[in-house]
Coordinates of N, CA and C in Angstrom, one line a residue:
M485 N 5.2 -15.8 -7.8 CA 4.4 -16.9 -7.2 C 4.4 -16.6 -5.7
T486 N 3.2 -16.7 -5.1 CA 3.0 -16.5 -3.7 C 3.5 -17.6 -2.9
D487 N 4.2 -17.3 -1.8 CA 4.7 -18.3 -0.8 C 3.6 -19.1 -0.2
P488 N 3.6 -20.4 -0.2 CA 2.6 -21.2 0.4 C 2.4 -20.9 1.9
G489 N 3.5 -20.5 2.6 CA 3.4 -20.1 4.0 C 2.5 -18.9 4.2
R490 N 2.6 -17.9 3.2 CA 1.7 -16.7 3.3 C 0.3 -17.1 3.2
E491 N 0.0 -18.1 2.3 CA -1.4 -18.5 2.1 C -1.9 -19.1 3.4
D492 N -1.1 -19.9 4.1 CA -1.5 -20.4 5.4 C -1.8 -19.3 6.4
D493 N -0.9 -18.3 6.4 CA -1.2 -17.1 7.3 C -2.5 -16.5 7.0
W494 N -2.8 -16.3 5.7 CA -4.1 -15.7 5.3 C -5.2 -16.6 5.8
R495 N -5.2 -17.9 5.6 CA -6.2 -18.8 6.1 C -6.4 -18.6 7.6
T496 N -5.3 -18.6 8.3 CA -5.4 -18.5 9.8 C -6.0 -17.2 10.2
R497 N -5.6 -16.1 9.5 CA -6.2 -14.8 9.9 C -7.7 -14.8 9.6
L498 N -8.1 -15.3 8.4 CA -9.5 -15.3 8.1 C -10.3 -16.2 9.0
R499 N -9.8 -17.4 9.3 CA -10.5 -18.3 10.2 C -10.7 -17.7 11.6
A500 N -9.7 -17.0 12.1 CA -9.7 -16.4 13.4 C -10.9 -15.4 13.5
T501 N -11.4 -14.9 12.4 CA -12.5 -14.0 12.4 C -13.8 -14.6 11.9
G502 N -13.8 -16.0 11.8 CA -15.0 -16.7 11.4 C -15.2 -16.7 9.9
R503 N -14.2 -16.4 9.1 CA -14.3 -16.4 7.7 C -13.4 -17.4 7.1
R504 N -13.5 -17.7 5.8 CA -12.6 -18.6 5.2 C -12.0 -18.0 3.9
L505 N -11.0 -18.7 3.4 CA -10.3 -18.2 2.3 C -11.0 -18.7 1.0
T506 N -12.0 -18.0 0.6 CA -12.7 -18.4 -0.6 C -11.9 -18.3 -1.8
P507 N -12.3 -18.9 -2.9 CA -11.5 -18.8 -4.2 C -11.3 -17.3 -4.6
Q508 N -12.4 -16.5 -4.5 CA -12.3 -15.1 -4.9 C -11.3 -14.4 -4.0
R509 N -11.4 -14.6 -2.7 CA -10.5 -13.9 -1.8 C -9.0 -14.3 -2.1
E510 N -8.8 -15.6 -2.3 CA -7.5 -16.1 -2.6 C -6.9 -15.4 -3.9
L511 N -7.8 -15.3 -4.9 CA -7.3 -14.7 -6.2 C -6.9 -13.3 -6.0
V512 N -7.8 -12.5 -5.2 CA -7.5 -11.1 -5.0 C -6.2 -11.0 -4.1
L513 N -6.1 -11.8 -3.1 CA -4.9 -11.7 -2.2 C -3.6 -12.0 -3.0
R514 N -3.7 -13.1 -3.8 CA -2.5 -13.4 -4.6 C -2.2 -12.3 -5.6
A515 N -3.2 -11.7 -6.2 CA -2.9 -10.6 -7.1 C -2.2 -9.4 -6.4
V516 N -2.8 -9.1 -5.3 CA -2.2 -8.0 -4.5 C -0.7 -8.3 -4.1
D517 N -0.5 -9.5 -3.7 CA 0.8 -10.0 -3.2 C 1.8 -10.0 -4.4
E518 N 1.4 -10.4 -5.5 CA 2.2 -10.5 -6.7 C 2.5 -9.2 -7.4
L519 N 1.5 -8.3 -7.4 CA 1.6 -7.0 -8.1 C 2.3 -6.0 -7.2
R520 N 2.3 -6.2 -5.9 CA 2.9 -5.3 -4.9 C 2.2 -4.0 -4.6
H521 N 2.0 -3.2 -5.5 CA 1.2 -1.9 -5.4 C 0.3 -1.8 -6.5
A522 N -0.9 -2.3 -6.3 CA -1.9 -2.4 -7.4 C -3.2 -1.7 -7.1
T523 N -3.7 -1.0 -8.2 CA -5.1 -0.4 -8.1 C -6.1 -1.6 -8.2
P524 N -7.3 -1.3 -7.8 CA -8.4 -2.3 -8.0 C -8.5 -2.7 -9.4
D525 N -8.4 -1.8 -10.4 CA -8.5 -2.2 -11.8 C -7.3 -3.2 -12.2
E526 N -6.1 -2.9 -11.7 CA -5.0 -3.8 -11.9 C -5.2 -5.2 -11.3
V527 N -5.8 -5.2 -10.1 CA -6.1 -6.4 -9.4 C -7.1 -7.2 -10.3
L528 N -8.1 -6.5 -10.7 CA -9.1 -7.2 -11.6 C -8.5 -7.8 -12.8
A529 N -7.7 -7.0 -13.5 CA -7.1 -7.5 -14.7 C -6.2 -8.8 -14.4
H530 N -5.6 -8.8 -13.3 CA -4.7 -9.9 -12.9 C -5.6 -11.1 -12.6
V531 N -6.6 -11.0 -11.8 CA -7.4 -12.1 -11.5 C -8.3 -12.7 -12.6
R532 N -8.6 -11.8 -13.6 CA -9.3 -12.3 -14.7 C -8.6 -13.3 -15.6
R533 N -7.3 -13.4 -15.4 CA -6.6 -14.4 -16.1 C -7.0 -15.8 -15.7
D534 N -7.4 -15.9 -14.4 CA -7.9 -17.2 -13.8 C -9.4 -17.3 -13.6
S535 N -10.1 -16.2 -13.6 CA -11.5 -16.2 -13.3 C -12.2 -15.0 -14.0
A536 N -12.8 -15.3 -15.1 CA -13.5 -14.3 -15.9 C -14.7 -13.8 -15.2
S537 N -15.2 -14.6 -14.2 CA -16.5 -14.2 -13.6 C -16.4 -13.1 -12.5
L538 N -15.2 -12.8 -12.1 CA -15.0 -11.8 -11.1 C -15.2 -10.4 -11.7
N539 N -15.9 -9.5 -10.9 CA -16.1 -8.2 -11.4 C -15.5 -7.2 -10.5
I540 N -15.5 -5.9 -10.9 CA -14.8 -4.9 -10.1 C -15.5 -4.7 -8.8
S541 N -16.8 -4.8 -8.6 CA -17.4 -4.6 -7.3 C -17.0 -5.7 -6.4
T542 N -16.8 -6.9 -6.9 CA -16.3 -8.0 -6.0 C -14.9 -7.7 -5.5
V543 N -14.1 -7.2 -6.4 CA -12.7 -6.8 -6.1 C -12.7 -5.7 -5.0
Y544 N -13.5 -4.7 -5.2 CA -13.6 -3.6 -4.2 C -14.1 -4.1 -2.8
R545 N -15.1 -4.9 -2.8 CA -15.7 -5.5 -1.6 C -14.6 -6.4 -0.9
T546 N -13.9 -7.2 -1.7 CA -12.9 -8.1 -1.1 C -11.8 -7.3 -0.6
L547 N -11.3 -6.3 -1.3 CA -10.2 -5.5 -0.8 C -10.6 -4.8 0.5
E548 N -11.8 -4.3 0.6 CA -12.3 -3.6 1.8 C -12.3 -4.6 3.0
L549 N -12.8 -5.8 2.8 CA -12.8 -6.8 3.8 C -11.4 -7.2 4.2
L550 N -10.5 -7.4 3.3 CA -9.2 -7.8 3.6 C -8.4 -6.8 4.3
E551 N -8.7 -5.5 4.0 CA -8.1 -4.4 4.7 C -8.6 -4.3 6.1
S552 N -9.9 -4.5 6.3 CA -10.4 -4.5 7.7 C -9.8 -5.6 8.6
L553 N -9.4 -6.7 7.9 CA -8.8 -7.9 8.6 C -7.3 -7.8 8.8
G554 N -6.7 -6.7 8.2 CA -5.3 -6.5 8.3 C -4.4 -7.3 7.4
L555 N -5.0 -7.8 6.3 CA -4.3 -8.6 5.3 C -3.7 -7.8 4.2
V556 N -4.4 -6.6 3.9 CA -3.9 -5.7 2.9 C -4.0 -4.3 3.4
R557 N -3.3 -3.4 2.8 CA -3.3 -2.0 3.2 C -3.4 -1.2 1.9
H558 N -4.0 0.0 2.0 CA -4.0 0.8 0.8 C -3.2 2.1 1.1
A559 N -2.7 2.6 0.0 CA -1.9 3.9 0.0 C -2.3 4.7 -1.2
H560 N -2.1 6.0 -1.1 CA -2.4 6.9 -2.2 C -1.0 7.3 -2.8
L561 N -0.7 6.6 -3.9 CA 0.6 6.8 -4.5 C 0.4 7.7 -5.8
T562 N -0.8 8.0 -6.2 CA -1.1 8.9 -7.3 C -2.3 9.7 -7.0
D563 N -2.8 10.5 -7.9 CA -4.0 11.3 -7.7 C -5.2 10.5 -8.1
R564 N -5.0 9.2 -8.5 CA -6.0 8.3 -9.0 C -6.4 7.4 -7.9
A565 N -6.9 6.2 -8.2 CA -7.3 5.2 -7.3 C -6.2 4.8 -6.3
P566 N -6.6 4.4 -5.1 CA -5.6 3.9 -4.2 C -4.9 2.6 -4.7
T567 N -3.7 2.4 -4.2 CA -3.1 1.1 -4.5 C -3.1 0.3 -3.3
Y568 N -3.0 -1.0 -3.4 CA -3.1 -2.0 -2.3 C -1.8 -2.8 -2.3
H569 N -1.4 -3.2 -1.1 CA -0.3 -4.1 -1.0 C -0.5 -5.1 0.2
A570 N 0.0 -6.3 0.1 CA -0.2 -7.3 1.1 C 0.6 -6.9 2.3
I571 N 0.0 -7.2 3.5 CA 0.7 -6.9 4.8 C 1.6 -8.1 5.1
D572 N 2.8 -7.9 5.6 CA 3.6 -8.9 6.1 C 3.1 -9.2 7.5
L573 N 2.5 -10.4 7.7 CA 1.8 -10.7 8.9 C 2.8 -10.9 10.1
S574 N 4.1 -11.1 9.7 CA 5.1 -11.2 10.8 C 5.4 -9.8 11.4
G575 N 4.9 -8.8 10.8 CA 5.1 -7.4 11.3 C 6.5 -6.9 11.0
R576 N 7.3 -7.6 10.2 CA 8.7 -7.2 10.0 C 8.8 -6.1 8.9
H577 N 7.8 -5.8 8.1 CA 8.0 -4.9 7.0 C 7.0 -3.8 7.0
E578 N 6.8 -3.1 8.1 CA 6.0 -1.9 8.1 C 6.8 -0.9 7.3
H579 N 6.2 -0.2 6.4 CA 6.9 0.7 5.5 C 6.1 1.8 5.0
F580 N 6.8 2.8 4.5 CA 6.1 3.9 3.9 C 6.6 4.0 2.5
H581 N 6.1 5.0 1.7 CA 6.4 5.0 0.3 C 7.0 6.4 -0.1
L582 N 8.0 6.3 -1.0 CA 8.5 7.5 -1.7 C 8.1 7.3 -3.2
V583 N 7.5 8.4 -3.7 CA 7.0 8.3 -5.1 C 7.7 9.5 -5.9
C584 N 8.3 9.1 -6.9 CA 9.0 10.0 -7.8 C 8.0 10.7 -8.7
R585 N 8.0 12.0 -8.6 CA 7.1 12.8 -9.5 C 7.6 12.8 -11.0
G586 N 8.9 12.5 -11.2 CA 9.4 12.5 -12.5 C 9.1 11.2 -13.3
C587 N 9.4 10.1 -12.7 CA 9.3 8.8 -13.4 C 8.2 7.9 -12.9
G588 N 7.6 8.3 -11.7 CA 6.5 7.5 -11.1 C 7.0 6.3 -10.3
D589 N 8.3 6.1 -10.2 CA 8.8 5.0 -9.4 C 8.3 5.1 -8.0
V590 N 8.0 3.9 -7.4 CA 7.6 3.8 -6.0 C 8.6 3.0 -5.2
I591 N 9.1 3.6 -4.2 CA 10.2 3.0 -3.4 C 9.6 2.8 -2.0
S592 N 9.6 1.5 -1.5 CA 9.2 1.2 -0.2 C 10.4 1.4 0.8
V593 N 10.1 2.1 1.9 CA 11.2 2.4 2.9 C 10.7 1.8 4.2
D594 N 11.6 1.1 4.9 CA 11.3 0.6 6.2 C 10.9 1.7 7.2
A595 N 9.9 1.5 8.0 CA 9.4 2.5 8.9 C 10.5 3.0 9.9
E596 N 11.4 2.1 10.2 CA 12.5 2.5 11.2 C 13.2 3.7 10.7
E597 N 13.2 4.0 9.4 CA 14.0 5.1 8.9 C 13.4 6.5 9.3
I598 N 12.2 6.5 9.7 CA 11.6 7.8 10.2 C 11.2 7.6 11.7
E599 N 11.7 6.6 12.3 CA 11.3 6.4 13.7 C 11.6 7.6 14.6
D600 N 12.8 8.2 14.4 CA 13.1 9.4 15.2 C 12.1 10.5 15.0
L601 N 11.8 10.8 13.8 CA 10.8 11.8 13.5 C 9.5 11.5 14.1
A602 N 9.0 10.3 13.9 CA 7.7 9.9 14.5 C 7.7 10.0 16.0
T603 N 8.8 9.6 16.6 CA 8.8 9.8 18.1 C 8.8 11.3 18.5
R604 N 9.5 12.1 17.8 CA 9.6 13.5 18.1 C 8.2 14.1 17.9
L605 N 7.5 13.8 16.8 CA 6.1 14.3 16.6 C 5.2 13.9 17.7
R606 N 5.3 12.6 18.1 CA 4.4 12.1 19.2 C 4.7 12.9 20.5
E607 N 6.0 13.1 20.8 CA 6.4 13.7 22.1 C 6.1 15.2 22.1
E608 N 6.4 15.9 21.0 CA 6.3 17.3 20.9 C 4.9 17.8 20.5
R609 N 4.2 17.0 19.8 CA 2.9 17.5 19.3 C 1.8 16.6 19.6
G610 N 2.0 15.5 20.2 CA 1.0 14.5 20.6 C 0.4 13.9 19.3
F611 N 1.2 13.8 18.3 CA 0.7 13.3 17.0 C 1.3 12.0 16.7
R612 N 0.5 11.0 16.4 CA 1.0 9.6 16.1 C 0.9 9.4 14.6
V613 N 2.1 9.1 14.0 CA 2.2 8.9 12.6 C 1.7 7.5 12.2
D614 N 0.8 7.5 11.2 CA 0.4 6.2 10.6 C 1.4 5.9 9.5
T615 N 2.5 5.3 9.9 CA 3.6 5.1 8.9 C 3.2 4.3 7.7
G616 N 2.4 3.3 7.9 CA 2.0 2.5 6.8 C 1.2 3.2 5.7
H617 N 0.6 4.3 6.1 CA -0.2 5.1 5.2 C 0.5 6.3 4.6
L618 N 1.7 6.5 5.0 CA 2.5 7.7 4.6 C 3.1 7.5 3.2
T619 N 2.9 8.6 2.5 CA 3.5 8.6 1.1 C 4.2 10.0 1.0
V620 N 5.5 10.0 0.6 CA 6.3 11.2 0.4 C 6.6 11.3 -1.1
F621 N 6.2 12.5 -1.6 CA 6.4 12.7 -3.1 C 7.6 13.6 -3.2
G622 N 8.4 13.3 -4.3 CA 9.6 14.1 -4.6 C 10.2 13.6 -5.9
W623 N 11.5 13.6 -6.0 CA 12.2 13.2 -7.2 C 13.3 12.2 -6.8
C624 N 13.4 11.1 -7.5 CA 14.4 10.1 -7.3 C 15.8 10.6 -7.8
G625 N 16.8 9.8 -7.5 CA 18.2 10.2 -7.9 C 18.4 10.3 -9.4
D626 N 17.5 9.6 -10.1 CA 17.7 9.5 -11.6 C 16.9 10.7 -12.3
C627 N 16.0 11.3 -11.5 CA 15.2 12.4 -12.1 C 15.7 13.7 -11.5
E628 N 15.6 14.8 -12.3 CA 16.0 16.1 -11.8 C 14.8 16.8 -11.3
A629 N 14.9 17.3 -10.1 CA 13.8 18.1 -9.5 C 13.8 19.5 -10.2
P630 N 12.6 20.0 -10.4 CA 12.5 21.3 -11.1 C 13.1 22.4 -10.1
E631 N 13.7 23.4 -10.7 CA 14.2 24.5 -9.9 C 13.0 25.1 -9.2
Q632 N 13.3 25.5 -8.0 CA 12.3 26.2 -7.2 C 12.1 27.6 -7.8
V633 N 10.9 28.0 -8.0 CA 10.6 29.3 -8.5 C 10.5 30.3 -7.4
E634 N 11.3 31.3 -7.5 CA 11.4 32.3 -6.4 C 10.1 33.1 -6.4
R635 N 9.5 33.3 -5.3 CA 8.3 34.1 -5.2 C 8.8 35.6 -5.0
P636 N 8.2 36.5 -5.7 CA 8.5 37.9 -5.5 C 8.2 38.3 -4.1
T637 N 9.1 39.1 -3.5 CA 8.9 39.6 -2.2 C 8.2 41.0 -2.3
T638 N 7.4 41.3 -1.4 CA 6.7 42.6 -1.4 C 7.4 43.5 -0.4
A639 N 7.6 44.7 -0.7 CA 8.3 45.6 0.2 C 7.3 46.0 1.3
P640 N 7.8 46.2 2.5 CA 6.9 46.6 3.6 C 6.4 48.0 3.4

């Protein structure tokens, strides 16, 4: 269940841009908030429980608008459609994702955990990391990473 305070934050953000929290936008936002990391198809399946009239193009347009307003963010957690998650408007939970190639588990990690690396990249290379869009693929503690295949070396 979505926190009523979050819905007030959504309304405030939308009103500040001259928009309102329409029933369709509210359904999509609630679905993204409740599902945590959901593809547009998963969002559609979730909202169809309450509104059979919503279609996939409405979901895509709504997600695009909500992302432009800073209410949701997308990430590429698979080689398929992007997934969306709601933004913590307090700014307290900027995070990146770890995705296990073995089991597909998605782990959200606070951005502070790579702050030193991000600072070093900015200072040494002039590169600013978009932490919220960062996804690191690997293997979780429960899955075994495959052995690295040694590449043959060529003699000089």
